[in-house]
Coordinates of N, CA and C in Angstrom, one line a residue:
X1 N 16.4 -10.1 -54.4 CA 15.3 -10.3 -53.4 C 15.5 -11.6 -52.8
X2 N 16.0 -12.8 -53.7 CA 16.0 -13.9 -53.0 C 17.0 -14.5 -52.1
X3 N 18.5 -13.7 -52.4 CA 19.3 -13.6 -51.9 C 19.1 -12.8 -50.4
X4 N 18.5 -11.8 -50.3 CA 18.0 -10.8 -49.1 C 17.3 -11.8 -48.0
X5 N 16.7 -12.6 -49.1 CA 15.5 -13.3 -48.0 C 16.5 -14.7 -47.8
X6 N 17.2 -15.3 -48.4 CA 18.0 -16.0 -48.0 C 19.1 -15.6 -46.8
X7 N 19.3 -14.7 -46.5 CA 20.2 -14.2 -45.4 C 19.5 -13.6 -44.7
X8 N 18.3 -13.3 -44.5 CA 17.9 -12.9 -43.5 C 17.2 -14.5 -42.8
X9 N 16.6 -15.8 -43.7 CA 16.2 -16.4 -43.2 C 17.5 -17.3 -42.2
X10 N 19.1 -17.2 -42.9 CA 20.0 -17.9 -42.3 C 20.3 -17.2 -40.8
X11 N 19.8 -15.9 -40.9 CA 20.2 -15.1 -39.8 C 18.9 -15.0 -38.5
X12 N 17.8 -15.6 -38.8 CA 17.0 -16.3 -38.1 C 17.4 -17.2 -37.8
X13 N 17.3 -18.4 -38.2 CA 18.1 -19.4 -37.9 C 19.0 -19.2 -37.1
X14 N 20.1 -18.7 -37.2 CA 21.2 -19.0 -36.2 C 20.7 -18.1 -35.2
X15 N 20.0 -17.1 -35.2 CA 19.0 -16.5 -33.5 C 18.9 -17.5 -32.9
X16 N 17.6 -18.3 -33.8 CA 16.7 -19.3 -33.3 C 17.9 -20.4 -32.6
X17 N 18.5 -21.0 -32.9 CA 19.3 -21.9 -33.0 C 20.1 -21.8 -31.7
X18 N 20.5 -20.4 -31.6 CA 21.6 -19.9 -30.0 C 20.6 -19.7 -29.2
X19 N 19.7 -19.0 -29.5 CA 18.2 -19.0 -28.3 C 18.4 -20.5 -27.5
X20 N 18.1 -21.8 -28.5 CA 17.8 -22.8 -28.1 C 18.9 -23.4 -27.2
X21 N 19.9 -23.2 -27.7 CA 21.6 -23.5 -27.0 C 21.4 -23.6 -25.5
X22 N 21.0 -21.9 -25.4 CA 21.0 -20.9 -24.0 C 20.1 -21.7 -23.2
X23 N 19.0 -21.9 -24.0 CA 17.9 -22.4 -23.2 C 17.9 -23.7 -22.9
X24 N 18.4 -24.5 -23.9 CA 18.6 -25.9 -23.1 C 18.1 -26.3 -21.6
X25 N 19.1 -26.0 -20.6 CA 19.3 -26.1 -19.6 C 18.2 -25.4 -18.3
X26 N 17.4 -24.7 -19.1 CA 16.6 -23.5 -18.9 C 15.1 -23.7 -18.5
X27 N 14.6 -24.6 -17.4 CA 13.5 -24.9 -17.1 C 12.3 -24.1 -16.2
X28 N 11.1 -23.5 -16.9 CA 10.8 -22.8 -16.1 C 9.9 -23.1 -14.9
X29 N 9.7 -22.4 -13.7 CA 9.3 -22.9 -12.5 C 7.7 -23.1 -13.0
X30 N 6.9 -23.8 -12.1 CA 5.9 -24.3 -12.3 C 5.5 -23.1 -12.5
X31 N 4.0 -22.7 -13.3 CA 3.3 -21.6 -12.9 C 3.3 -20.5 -13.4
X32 N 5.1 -20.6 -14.6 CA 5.5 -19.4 -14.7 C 4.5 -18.7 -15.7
X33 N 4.1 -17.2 -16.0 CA 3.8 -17.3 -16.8 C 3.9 -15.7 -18.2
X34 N 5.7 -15.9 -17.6 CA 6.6 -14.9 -18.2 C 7.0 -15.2 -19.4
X35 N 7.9 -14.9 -20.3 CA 9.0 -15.2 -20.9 C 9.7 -13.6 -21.5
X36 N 10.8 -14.0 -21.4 CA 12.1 -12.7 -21.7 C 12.0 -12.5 -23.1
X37 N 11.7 -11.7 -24.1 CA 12.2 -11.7 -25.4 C 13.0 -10.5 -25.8
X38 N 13.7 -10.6 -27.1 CA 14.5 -10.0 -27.4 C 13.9 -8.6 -28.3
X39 N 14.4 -7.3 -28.0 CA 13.5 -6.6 -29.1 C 13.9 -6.4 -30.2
X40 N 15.3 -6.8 -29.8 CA 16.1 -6.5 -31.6 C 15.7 -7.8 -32.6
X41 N 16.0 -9.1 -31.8 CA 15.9 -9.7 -32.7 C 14.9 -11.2 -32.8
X42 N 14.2 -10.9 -31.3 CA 12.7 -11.5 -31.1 C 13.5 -12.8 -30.6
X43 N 14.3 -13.6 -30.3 CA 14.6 -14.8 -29.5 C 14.0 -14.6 -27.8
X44 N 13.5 -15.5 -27.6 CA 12.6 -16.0 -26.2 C 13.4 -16.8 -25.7
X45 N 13.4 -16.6 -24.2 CA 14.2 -17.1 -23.1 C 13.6 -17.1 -21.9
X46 N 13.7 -18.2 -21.1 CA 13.0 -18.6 -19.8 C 13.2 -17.8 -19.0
X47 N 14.5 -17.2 -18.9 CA 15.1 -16.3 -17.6 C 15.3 -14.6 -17.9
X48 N 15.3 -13.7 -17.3 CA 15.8 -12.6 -17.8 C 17.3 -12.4 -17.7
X49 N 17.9 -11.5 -18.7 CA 19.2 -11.3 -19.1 C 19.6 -11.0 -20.0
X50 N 20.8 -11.1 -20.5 CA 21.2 -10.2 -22.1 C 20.5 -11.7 -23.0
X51 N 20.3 -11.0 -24.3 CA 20.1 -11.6 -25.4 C 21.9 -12.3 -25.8
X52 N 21.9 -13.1 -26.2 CA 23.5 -13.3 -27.2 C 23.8 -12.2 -28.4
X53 N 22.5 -11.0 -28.9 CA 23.0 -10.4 -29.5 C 23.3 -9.2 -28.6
X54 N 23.6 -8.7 -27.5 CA 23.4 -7.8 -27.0 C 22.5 -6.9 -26.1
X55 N 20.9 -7.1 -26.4 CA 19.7 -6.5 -26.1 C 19.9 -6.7 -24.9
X56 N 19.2 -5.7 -23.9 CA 18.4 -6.6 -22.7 C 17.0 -7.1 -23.3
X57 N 16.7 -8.3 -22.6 CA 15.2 -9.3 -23.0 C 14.6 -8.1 -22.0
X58 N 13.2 -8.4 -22.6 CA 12.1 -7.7 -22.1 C 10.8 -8.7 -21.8
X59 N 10.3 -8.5 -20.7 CA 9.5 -9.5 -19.9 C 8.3 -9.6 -20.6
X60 N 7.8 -10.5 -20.9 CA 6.1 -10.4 -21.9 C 5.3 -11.6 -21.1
X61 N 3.8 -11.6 -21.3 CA 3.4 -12.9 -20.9 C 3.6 -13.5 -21.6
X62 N 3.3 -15.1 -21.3 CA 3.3 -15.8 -22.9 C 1.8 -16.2 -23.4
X63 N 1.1 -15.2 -23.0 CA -0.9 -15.5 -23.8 C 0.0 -14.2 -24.7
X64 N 1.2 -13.3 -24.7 CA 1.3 -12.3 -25.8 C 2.0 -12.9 -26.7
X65 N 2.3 -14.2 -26.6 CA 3.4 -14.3 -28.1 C 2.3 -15.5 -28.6
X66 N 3.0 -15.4 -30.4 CA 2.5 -16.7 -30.9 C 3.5 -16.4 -32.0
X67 N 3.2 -17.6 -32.9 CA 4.7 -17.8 -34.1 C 4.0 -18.0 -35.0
X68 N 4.2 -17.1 -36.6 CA 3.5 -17.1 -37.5 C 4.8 -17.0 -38.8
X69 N 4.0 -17.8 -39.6 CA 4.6 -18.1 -40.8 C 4.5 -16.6 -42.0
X70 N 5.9 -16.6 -42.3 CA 6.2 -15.7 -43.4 C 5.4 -15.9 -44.7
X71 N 5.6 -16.8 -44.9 CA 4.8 -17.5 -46.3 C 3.6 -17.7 -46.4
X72 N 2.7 -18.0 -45.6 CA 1.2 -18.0 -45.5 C 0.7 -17.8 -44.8
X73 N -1.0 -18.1 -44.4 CA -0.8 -17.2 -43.3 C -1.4 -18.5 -41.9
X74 N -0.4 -19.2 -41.7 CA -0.5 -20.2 -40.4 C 0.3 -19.4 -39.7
X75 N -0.2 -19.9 -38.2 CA -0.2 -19.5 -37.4 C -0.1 -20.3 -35.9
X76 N 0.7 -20.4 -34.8 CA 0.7 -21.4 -33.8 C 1.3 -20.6 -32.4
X77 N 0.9 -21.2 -31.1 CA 1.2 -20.5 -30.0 C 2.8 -21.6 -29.9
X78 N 3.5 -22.3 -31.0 CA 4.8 -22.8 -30.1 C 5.8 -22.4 -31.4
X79 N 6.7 -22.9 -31.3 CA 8.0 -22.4 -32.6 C 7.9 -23.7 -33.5
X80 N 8.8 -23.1 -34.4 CA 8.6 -24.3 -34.8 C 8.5 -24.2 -36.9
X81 N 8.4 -25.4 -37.5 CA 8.1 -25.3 -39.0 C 6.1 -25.0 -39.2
X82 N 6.2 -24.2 -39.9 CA 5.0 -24.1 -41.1 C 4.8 -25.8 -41.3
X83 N 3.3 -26.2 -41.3 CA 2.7 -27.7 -41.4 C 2.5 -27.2 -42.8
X84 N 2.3 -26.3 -43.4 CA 1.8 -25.9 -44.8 C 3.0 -25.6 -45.8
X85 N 4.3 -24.9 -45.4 CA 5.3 -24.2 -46.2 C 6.6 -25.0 -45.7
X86 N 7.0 -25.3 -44.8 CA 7.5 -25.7 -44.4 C 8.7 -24.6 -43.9
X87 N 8.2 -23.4 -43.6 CA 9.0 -22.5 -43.4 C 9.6 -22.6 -41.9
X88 N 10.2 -21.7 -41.4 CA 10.4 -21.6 -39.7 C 9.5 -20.8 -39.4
X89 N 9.0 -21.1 -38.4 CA 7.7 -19.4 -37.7 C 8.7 -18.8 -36.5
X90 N 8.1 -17.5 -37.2 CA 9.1 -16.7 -36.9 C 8.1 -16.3 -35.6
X91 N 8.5 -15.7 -34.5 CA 8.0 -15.1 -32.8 C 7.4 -13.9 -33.7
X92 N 6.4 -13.2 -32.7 CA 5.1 -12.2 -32.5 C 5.0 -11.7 -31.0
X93 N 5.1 -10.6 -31.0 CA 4.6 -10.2 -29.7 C 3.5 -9.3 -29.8
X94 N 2.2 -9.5 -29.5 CA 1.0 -8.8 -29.5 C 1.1 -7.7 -29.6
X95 N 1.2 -7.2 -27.9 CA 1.7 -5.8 -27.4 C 2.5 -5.0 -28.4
X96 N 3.6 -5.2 -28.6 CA 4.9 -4.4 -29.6 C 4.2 -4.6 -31.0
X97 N 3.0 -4.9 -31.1 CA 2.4 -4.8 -32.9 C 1.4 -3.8 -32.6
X98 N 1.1 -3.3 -31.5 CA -0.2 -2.6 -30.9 C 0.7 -1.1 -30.8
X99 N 2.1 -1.3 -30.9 CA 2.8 0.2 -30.6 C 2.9 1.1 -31.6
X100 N 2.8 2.4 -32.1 CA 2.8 3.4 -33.1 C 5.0 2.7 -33.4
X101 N 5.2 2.9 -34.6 CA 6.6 2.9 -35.0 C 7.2 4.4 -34.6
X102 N 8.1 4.3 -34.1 CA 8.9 5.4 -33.9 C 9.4 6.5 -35.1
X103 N 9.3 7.5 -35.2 CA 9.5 8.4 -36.3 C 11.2 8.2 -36.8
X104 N 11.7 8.0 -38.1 CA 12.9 7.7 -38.5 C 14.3 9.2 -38.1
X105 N 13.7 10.2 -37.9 CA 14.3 11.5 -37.9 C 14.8 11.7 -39.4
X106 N 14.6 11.4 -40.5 CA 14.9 11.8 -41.6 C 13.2 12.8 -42.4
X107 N 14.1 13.8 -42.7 CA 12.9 14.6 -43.8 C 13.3 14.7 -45.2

């Protein structure tokens, strides 16, 4: 289990981490009040376009996202570490938590 959660948290990380790369450079216009996220694997970007893993980003406002911590239950509208766990907080999109899950096609 800890090993699972150790690779999945390394594999956040490097999302998080190439999100930030991309976006560097990435300044949004006054007013904006978009952002592009990824559905596979939830990285947010100022512009629309492919994710680095693939995806097309999908347009959300940003009153729909906030970043919440794995480990407890804090909670913040920017990215960033847990002030309590010191975890990474992981993206949220409102809307896509409000959606029924898709049926697996296995019986």
């Amino acid at each position: 289990m800890k090993k699972a959660l150790s690779a999945a948290m390394i594999s956040l990380f490097l999302v998080l981490f190439s999100a930030l790369v991309l976006a560097k450079d990435q300044t949004p216009a006054a007013g904006q009040d978009m952002v592009y996220v990824c559905p596979k694997c939830d990285a947010a970007f100022d512009k629309p376009g492919k994710c680095p893993c693939g995806e097309t980003l999908k347009a959300v406002n940003k009153s729909d996202i906030y970043y919440a911590c794995a480990g407890c239950a804090y909670m913040s509208d920017k990215p960033g570490k847990c002030p309590k766990c010191n975890a990474v907080l992981t993206l949220h999109v409102k809307s896509w938590e409000q959606q029924p899950k898709a049926a697996s096609g296995k019986s």
